[in-house]
PDB file of C-alpha atoms in Angstrom:
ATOM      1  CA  UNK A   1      23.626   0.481  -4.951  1.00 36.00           C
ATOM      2  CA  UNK A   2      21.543  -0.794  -2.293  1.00 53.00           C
ATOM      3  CA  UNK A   3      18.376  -3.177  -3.162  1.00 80.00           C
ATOM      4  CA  UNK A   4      14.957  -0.975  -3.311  1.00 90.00           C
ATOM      5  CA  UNK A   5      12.680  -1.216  -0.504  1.00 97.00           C
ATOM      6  CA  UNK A   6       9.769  -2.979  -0.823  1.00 97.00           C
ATOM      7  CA  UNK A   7       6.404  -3.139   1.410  1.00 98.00           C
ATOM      8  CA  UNK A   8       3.337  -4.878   2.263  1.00 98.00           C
ATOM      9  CA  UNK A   9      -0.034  -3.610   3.163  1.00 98.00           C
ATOM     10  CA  UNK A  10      -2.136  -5.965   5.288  1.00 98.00           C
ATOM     11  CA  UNK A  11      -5.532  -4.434   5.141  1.00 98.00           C
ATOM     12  CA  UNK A  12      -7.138  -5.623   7.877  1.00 97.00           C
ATOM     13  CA  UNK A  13     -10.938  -6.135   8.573  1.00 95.00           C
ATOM     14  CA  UNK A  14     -13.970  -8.526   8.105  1.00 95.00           C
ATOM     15  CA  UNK A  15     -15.595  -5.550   6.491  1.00 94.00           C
ATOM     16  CA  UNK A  16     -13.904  -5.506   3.619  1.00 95.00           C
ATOM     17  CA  UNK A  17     -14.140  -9.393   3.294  1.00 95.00           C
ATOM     18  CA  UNK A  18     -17.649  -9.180   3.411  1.00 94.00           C
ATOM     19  CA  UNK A  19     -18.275  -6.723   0.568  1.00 94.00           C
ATOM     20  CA  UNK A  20     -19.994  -3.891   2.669  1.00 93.00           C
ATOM     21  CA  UNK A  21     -16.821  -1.689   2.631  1.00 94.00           C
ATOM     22  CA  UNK A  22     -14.605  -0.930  -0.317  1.00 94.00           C
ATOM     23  CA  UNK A  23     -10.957  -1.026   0.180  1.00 96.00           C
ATOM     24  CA  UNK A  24      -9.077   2.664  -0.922  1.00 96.00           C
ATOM     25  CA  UNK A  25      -6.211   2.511   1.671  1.00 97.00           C
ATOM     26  CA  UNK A  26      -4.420   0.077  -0.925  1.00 97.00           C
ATOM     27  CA  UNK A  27      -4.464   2.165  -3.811  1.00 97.00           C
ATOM     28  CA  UNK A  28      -3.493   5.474  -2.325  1.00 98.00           C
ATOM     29  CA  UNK A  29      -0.394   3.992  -0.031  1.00 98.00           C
ATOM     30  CA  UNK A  30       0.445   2.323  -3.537  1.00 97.00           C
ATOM     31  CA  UNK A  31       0.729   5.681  -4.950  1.00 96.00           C
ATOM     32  CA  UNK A  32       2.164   6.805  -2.466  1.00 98.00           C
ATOM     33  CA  UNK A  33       5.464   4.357  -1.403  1.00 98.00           C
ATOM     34  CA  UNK A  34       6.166   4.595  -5.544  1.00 97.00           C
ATOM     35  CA  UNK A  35       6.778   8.783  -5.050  1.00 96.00           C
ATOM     36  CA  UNK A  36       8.859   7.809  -2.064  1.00 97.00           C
ATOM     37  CA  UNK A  37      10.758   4.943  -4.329  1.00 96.00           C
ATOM     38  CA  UNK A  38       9.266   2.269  -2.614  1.00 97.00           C
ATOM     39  CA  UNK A  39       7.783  -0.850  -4.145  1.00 96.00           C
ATOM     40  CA  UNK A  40       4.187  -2.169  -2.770  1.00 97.00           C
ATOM     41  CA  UNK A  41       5.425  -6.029  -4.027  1.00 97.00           C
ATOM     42  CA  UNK A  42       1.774  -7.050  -1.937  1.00 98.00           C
ATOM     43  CA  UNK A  43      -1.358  -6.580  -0.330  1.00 98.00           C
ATOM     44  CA  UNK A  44      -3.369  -8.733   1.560  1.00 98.00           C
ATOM     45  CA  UNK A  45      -6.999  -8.631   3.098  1.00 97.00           C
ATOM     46  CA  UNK A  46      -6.838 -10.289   6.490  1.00 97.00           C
ATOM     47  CA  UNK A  47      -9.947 -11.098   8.805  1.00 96.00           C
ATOM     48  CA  UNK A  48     -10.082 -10.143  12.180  1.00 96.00           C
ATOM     49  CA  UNK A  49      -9.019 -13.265  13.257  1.00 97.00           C
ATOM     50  CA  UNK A  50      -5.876 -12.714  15.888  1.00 97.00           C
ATOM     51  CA  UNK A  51      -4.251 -16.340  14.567  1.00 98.00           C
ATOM     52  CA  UNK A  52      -4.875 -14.786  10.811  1.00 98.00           C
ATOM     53  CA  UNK A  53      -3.354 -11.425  11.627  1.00 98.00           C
ATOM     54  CA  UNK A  54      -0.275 -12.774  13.980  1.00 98.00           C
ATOM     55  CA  UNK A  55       0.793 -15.303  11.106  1.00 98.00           C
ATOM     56  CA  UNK A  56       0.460 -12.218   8.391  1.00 98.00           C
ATOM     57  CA  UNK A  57       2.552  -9.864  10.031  1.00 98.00           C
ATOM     58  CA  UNK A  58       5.206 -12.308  11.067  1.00 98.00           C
ATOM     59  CA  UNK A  59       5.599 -13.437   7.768  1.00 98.00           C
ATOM     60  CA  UNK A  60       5.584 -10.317   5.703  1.00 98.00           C
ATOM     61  CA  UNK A  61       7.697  -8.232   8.548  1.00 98.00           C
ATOM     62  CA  UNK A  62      10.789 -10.899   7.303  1.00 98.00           C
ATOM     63  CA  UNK A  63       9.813 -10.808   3.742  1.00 97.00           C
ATOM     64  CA  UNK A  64       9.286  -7.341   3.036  1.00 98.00           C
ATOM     65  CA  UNK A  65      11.407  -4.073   4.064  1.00 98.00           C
ATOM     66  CA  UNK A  66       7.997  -2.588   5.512  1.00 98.00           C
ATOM     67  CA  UNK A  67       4.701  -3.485   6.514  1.00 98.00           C
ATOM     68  CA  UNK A  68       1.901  -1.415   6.215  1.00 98.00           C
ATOM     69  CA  UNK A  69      -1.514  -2.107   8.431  1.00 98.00           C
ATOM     70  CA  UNK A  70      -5.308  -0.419   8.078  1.00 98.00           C
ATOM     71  CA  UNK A  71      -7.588  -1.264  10.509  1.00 96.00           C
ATOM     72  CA  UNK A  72      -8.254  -2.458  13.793  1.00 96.00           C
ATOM     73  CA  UNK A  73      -7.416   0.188  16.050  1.00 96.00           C
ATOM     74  CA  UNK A  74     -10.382   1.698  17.308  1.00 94.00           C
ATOM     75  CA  UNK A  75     -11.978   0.997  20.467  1.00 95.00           C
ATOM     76  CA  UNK A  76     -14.560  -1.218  19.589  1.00 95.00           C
ATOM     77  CA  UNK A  77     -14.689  -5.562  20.408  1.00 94.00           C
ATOM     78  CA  UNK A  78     -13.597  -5.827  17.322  1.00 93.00           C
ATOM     79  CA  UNK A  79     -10.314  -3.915  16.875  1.00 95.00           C
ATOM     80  CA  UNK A  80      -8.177  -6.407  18.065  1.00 97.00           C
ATOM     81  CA  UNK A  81      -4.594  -5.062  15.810  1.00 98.00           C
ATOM     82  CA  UNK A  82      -2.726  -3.258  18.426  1.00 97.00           C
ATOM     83  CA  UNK A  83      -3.006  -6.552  20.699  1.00 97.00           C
ATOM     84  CA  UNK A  84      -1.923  -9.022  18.123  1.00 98.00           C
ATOM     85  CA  UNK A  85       1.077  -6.701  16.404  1.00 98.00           C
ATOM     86  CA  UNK A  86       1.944  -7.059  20.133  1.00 98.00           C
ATOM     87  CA  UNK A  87       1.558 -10.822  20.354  1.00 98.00           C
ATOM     88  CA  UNK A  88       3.350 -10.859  17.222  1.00 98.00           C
ATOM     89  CA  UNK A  89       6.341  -9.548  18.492  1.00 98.00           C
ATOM     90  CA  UNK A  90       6.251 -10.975  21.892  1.00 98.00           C
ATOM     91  CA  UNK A  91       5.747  -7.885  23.782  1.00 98.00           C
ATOM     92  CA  UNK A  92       2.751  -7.043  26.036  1.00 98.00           C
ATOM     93  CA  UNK A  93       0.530  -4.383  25.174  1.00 97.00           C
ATOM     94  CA  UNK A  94       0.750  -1.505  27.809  1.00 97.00           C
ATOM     95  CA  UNK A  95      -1.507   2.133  28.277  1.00 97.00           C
ATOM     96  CA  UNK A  96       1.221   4.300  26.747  1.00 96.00           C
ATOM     97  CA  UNK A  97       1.312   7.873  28.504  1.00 96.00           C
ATOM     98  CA  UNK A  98       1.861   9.808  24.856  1.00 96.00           C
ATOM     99  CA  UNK A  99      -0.719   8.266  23.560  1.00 96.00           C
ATOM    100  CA  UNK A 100      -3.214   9.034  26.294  1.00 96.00           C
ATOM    101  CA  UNK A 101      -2.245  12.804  26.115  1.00 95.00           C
ATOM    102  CA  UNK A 102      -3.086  12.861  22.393  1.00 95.00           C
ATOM    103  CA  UNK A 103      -6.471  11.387  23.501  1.00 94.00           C
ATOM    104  CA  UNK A 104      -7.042  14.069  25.536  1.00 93.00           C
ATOM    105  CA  UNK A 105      -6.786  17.053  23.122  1.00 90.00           C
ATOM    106  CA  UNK A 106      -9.877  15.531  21.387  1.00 80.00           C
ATOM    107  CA  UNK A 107     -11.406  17.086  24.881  1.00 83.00           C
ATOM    108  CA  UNK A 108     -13.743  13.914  25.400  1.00 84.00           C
ATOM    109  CA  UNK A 109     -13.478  11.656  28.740  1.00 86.00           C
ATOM    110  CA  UNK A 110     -11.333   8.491  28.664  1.00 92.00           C
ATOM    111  CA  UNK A 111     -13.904   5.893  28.869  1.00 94.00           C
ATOM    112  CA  UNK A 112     -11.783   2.329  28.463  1.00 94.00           C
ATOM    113  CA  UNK A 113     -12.918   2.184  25.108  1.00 93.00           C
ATOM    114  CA  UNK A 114     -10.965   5.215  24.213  1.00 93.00           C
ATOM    115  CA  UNK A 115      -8.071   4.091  26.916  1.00 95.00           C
ATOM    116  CA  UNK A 116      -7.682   0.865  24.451  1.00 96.00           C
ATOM    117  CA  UNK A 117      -6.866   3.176  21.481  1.00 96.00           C
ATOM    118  CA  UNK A 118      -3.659   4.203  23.655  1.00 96.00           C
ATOM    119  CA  UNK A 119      -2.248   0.735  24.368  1.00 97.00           C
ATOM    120  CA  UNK A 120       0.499  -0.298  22.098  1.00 97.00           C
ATOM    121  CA  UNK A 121       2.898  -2.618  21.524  1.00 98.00           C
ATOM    122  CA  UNK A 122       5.934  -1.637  24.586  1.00 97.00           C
ATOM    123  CA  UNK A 123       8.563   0.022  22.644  1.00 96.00           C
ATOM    124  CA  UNK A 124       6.489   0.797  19.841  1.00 98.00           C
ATOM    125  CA  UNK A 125       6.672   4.760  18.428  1.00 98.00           C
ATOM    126  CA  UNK A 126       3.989   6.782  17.678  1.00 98.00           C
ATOM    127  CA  UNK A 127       2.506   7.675  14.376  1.00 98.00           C
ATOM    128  CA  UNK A 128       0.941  11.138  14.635  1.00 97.00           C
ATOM    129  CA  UNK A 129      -2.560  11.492  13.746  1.00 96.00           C
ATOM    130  CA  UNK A 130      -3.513  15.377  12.956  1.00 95.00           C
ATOM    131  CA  UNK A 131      -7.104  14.226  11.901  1.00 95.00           C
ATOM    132  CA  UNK A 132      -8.775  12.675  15.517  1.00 92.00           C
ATOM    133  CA  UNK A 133      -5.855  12.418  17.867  1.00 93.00           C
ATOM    134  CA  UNK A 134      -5.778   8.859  18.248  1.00 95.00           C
ATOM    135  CA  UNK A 135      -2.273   7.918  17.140  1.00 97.00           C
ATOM    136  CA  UNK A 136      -1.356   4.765  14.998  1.00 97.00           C
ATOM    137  CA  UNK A 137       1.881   3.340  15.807  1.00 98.00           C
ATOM    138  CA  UNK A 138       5.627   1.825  14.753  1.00 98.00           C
ATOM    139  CA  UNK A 139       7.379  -1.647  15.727  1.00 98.00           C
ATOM    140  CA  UNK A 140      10.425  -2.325  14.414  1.00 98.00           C
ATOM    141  CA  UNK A 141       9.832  -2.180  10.192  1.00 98.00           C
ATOM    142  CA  UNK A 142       5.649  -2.863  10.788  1.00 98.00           C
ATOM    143  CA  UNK A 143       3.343   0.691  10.639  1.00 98.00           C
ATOM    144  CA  UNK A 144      -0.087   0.570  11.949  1.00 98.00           C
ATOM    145  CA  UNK A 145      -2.763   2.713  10.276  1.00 98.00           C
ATOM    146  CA  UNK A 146      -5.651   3.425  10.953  1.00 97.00           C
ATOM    147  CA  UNK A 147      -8.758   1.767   8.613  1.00 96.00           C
ATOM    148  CA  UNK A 148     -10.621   5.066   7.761  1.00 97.00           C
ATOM    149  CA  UNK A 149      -8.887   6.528   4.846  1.00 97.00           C
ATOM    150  CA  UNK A 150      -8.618   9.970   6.041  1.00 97.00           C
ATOM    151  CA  UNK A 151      -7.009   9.707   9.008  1.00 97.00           C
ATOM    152  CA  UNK A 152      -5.232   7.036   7.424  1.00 98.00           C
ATOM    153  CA  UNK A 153      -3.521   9.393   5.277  1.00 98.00           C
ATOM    154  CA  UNK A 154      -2.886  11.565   7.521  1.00 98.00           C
ATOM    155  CA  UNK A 155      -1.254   8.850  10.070  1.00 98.00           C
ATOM    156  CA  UNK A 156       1.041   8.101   6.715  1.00 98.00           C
ATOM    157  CA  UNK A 157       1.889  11.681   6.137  1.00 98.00           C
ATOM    158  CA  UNK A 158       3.432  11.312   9.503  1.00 97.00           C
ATOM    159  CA  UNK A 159       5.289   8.390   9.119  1.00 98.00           C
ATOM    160  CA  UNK A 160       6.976   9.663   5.673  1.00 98.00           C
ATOM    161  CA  UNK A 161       9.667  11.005   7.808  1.00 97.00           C
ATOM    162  CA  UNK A 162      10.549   7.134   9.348  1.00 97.00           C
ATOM    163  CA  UNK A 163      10.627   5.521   6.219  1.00 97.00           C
ATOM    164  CA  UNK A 164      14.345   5.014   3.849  1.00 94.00           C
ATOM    165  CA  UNK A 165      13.566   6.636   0.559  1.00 92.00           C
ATOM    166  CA  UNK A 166      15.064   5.335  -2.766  1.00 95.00           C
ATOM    167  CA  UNK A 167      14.776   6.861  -6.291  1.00 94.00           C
ATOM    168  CA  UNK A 168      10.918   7.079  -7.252  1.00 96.00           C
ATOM    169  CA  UNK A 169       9.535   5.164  -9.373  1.00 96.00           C
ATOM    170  CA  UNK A 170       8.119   6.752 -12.327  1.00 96.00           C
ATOM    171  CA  UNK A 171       5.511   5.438 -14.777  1.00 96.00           C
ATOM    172  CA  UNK A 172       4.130   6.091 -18.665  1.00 97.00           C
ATOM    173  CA  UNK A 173       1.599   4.480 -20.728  1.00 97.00           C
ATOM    174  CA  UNK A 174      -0.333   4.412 -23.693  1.00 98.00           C
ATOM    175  CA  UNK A 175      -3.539   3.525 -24.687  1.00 97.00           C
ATOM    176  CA  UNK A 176      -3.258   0.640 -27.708  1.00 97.00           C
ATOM    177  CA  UNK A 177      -6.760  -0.199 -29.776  1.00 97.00           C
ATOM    178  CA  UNK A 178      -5.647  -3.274 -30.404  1.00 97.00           C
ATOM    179  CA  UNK A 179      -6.880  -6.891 -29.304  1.00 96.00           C
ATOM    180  CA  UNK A 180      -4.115  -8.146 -26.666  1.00 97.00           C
ATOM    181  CA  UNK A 181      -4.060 -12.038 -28.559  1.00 96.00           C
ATOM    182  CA  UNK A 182      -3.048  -9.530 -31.492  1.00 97.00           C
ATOM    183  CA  UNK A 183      -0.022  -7.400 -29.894  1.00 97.00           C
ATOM    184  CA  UNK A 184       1.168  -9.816 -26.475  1.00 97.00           C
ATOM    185  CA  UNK A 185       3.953 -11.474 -28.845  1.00 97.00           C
ATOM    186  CA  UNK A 186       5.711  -7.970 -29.707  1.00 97.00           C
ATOM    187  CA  UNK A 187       5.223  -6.753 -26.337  1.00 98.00           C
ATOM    188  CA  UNK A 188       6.737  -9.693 -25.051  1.00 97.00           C
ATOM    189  CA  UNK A 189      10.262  -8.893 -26.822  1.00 97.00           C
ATOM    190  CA  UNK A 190      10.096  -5.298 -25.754  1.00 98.00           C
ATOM    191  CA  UNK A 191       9.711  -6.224 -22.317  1.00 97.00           C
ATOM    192  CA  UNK A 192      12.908  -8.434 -22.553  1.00 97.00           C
ATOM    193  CA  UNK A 193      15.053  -5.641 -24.035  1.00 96.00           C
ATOM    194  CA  UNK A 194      14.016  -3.892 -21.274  1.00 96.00           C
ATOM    195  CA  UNK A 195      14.484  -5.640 -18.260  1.00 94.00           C
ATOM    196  CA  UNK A 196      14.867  -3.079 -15.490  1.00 93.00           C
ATOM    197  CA  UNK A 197      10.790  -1.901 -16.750  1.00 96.00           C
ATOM    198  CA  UNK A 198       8.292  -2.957 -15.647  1.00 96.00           C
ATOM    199  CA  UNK A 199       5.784  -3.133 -18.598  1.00 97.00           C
ATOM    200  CA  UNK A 200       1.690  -4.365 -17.887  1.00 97.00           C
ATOM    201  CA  UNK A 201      -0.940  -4.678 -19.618  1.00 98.00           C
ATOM    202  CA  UNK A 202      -4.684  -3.633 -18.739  1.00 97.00           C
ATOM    203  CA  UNK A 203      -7.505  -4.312 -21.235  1.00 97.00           C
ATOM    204  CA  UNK A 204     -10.245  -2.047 -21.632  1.00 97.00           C
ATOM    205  CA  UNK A 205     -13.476  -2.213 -23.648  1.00 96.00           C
ATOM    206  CA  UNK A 206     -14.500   1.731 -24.582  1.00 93.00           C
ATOM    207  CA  UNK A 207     -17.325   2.213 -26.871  1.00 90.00           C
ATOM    208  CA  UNK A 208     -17.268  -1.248 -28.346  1.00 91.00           C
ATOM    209  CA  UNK A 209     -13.117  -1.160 -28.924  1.00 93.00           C
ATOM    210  CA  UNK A 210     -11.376  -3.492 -27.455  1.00 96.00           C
ATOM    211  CA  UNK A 211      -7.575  -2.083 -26.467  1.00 97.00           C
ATOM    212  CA  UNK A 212      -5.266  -2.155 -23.613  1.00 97.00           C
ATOM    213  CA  UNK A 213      -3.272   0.220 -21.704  1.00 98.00           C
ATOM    214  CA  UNK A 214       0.459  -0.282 -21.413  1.00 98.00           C
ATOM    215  CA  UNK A 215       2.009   0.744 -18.660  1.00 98.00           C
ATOM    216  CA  UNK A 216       6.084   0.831 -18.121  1.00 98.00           C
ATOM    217  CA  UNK A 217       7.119   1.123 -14.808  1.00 96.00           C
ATOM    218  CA  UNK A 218      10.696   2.316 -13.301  1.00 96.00           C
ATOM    219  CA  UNK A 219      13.158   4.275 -11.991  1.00 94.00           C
ATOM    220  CA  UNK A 220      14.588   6.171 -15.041  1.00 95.00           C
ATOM    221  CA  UNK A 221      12.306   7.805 -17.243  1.00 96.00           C
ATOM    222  CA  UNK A 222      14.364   7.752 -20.406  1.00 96.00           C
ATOM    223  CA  UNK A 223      13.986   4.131 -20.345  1.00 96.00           C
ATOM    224  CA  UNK A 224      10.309   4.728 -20.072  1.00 97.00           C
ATOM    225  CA  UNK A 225      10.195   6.912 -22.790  1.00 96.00           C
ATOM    226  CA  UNK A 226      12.640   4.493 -24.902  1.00 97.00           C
ATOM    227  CA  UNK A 227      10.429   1.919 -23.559  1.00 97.00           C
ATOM    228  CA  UNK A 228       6.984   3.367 -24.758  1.00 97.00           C
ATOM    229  CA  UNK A 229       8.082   4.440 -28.297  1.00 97.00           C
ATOM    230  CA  UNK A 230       9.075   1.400 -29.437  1.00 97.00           C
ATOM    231  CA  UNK A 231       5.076   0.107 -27.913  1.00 98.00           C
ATOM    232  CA  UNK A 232       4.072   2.540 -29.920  1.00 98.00           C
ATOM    233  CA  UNK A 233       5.846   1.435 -33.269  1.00 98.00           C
ATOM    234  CA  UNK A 234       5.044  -1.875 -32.951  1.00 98.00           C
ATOM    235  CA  UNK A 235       1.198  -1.482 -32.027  1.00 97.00           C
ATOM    236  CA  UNK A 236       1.579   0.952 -35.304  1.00 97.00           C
ATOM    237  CA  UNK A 237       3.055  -1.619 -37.414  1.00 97.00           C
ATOM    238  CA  UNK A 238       0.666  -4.009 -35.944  1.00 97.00           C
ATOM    239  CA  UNK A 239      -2.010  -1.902 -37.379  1.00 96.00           C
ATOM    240  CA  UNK A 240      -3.205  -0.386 -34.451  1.00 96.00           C
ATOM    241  CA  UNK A 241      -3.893   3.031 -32.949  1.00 96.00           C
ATOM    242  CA  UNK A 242      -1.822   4.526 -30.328  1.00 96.00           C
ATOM    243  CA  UNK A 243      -2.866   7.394 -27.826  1.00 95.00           C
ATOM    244  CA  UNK A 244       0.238   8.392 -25.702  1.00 94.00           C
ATOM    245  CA  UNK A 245      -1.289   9.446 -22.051  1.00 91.00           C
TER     246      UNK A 245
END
């Protein structure tokens, strides 16, 4: 059985950095890749910085069995992605004719600023983008989204078809009222019976209870289910509730 995929999102964008835009793009392609059995193992927030981005994507493209990037491919100053994915990979950036035609159905005139949202990478293949024409684009095991989460979703519906799929990964949890200093030893020894699962824990604070929620993680969900009913026994024994999501 082969390894299972695994991918990074670089979410690219001084925006973000800055605190005046929230980040969703990381969350939803995290739910996402999981359906499609592949792990997101990072994310990073990158500046627009074309040193900052180049070093990113070189390093994660050899780490990682796909990169994922959001943002930067407008046709603003400041969308600089498409020319340093290029730099990246040592290929010059050229007006791609495919891409220009899918400008065109938006039926308003190719200024340069929209030109620059059809040069890509040479060789690169392009992601369809049902939602404002302007296509995001493939090199080699790197996919570049665009930053607004819409059409972002909708450029990653249309690379689903490009990517290697593997068994999803499935999850279960359970809600524990029980102080984590009281219940980490226990879940400790569950997690090493269970070594393919991936078991976390996530405090929470609800009303004035303190609890967590433990979540397994993994391919074969009567593991999970093994997994969570022994949680549930030993939060019991413990002396805590249990509430089985």
């Amino acid at each position: 059985m082969s390894a299972q995929p695994t991918a990074c999102v670089l979410v690219i964008g001084n925006e973000i950095l800055s605190g005046k835009t929230q980040d969703t793009n990381l969350q939803f392609l995290g739910f996402e890749l999981a359906k499609l059995g592949i792990r997101l193992a990072e994310g990073r927030v990158v500046r627009d910085e074309p040193a900052a981005i180049i070093h990113h994507v070189n390093e994660c493209r050899r780490a990682f069995t796909y990169v994922f990037t959001t943002g930067g491919i407008g046709p603003t100053h400041d969308d600089i992605t498409a020319e340093c994915i290029a730099l990246a990979f040592g290929v010059p950036l050229v007006l791609d004719d495919g891409a220009v035609e899918r400008l065109k159905r938006g039926g308003r005139p190719l200024n340069e600023p929209r030109l620059k949202m059809a040069r890509i990478p040479r060789g690169a293949e392009l992601v369809e983008n049902p939602v404002s024409n302007a296509p995001g684009f493939r090199v080699e095991n790197v996919f570049v989204l665009a930053g607004i989460p819409s059409i972002a979703r909708a450029m990653f519906a249309s690379a689903v078809p490009m990517l290697v799929k593997a068994p999803p990964i499935l999850s279960a949890s359970v809600d524990a009222f029980l102080r984590e200093g009281d219940f980490a030893e226990a879940l400790e020894k569950i997690q090493q019976t269970y070594a393919t699962v991936e078991i976390g824990s996530y405090p929470f604070n609800r009303d004035g209870r303190f609890g967590a929620t433990l979540v397994a993680r993994g391919t074969e969900r009567a593991l999970l289910d093994r997994a969570i009913v022994e949680i549930v026994a030993a939060i019991t024994a413990l002396g805590g509730e249990t509430k089985v999501n």
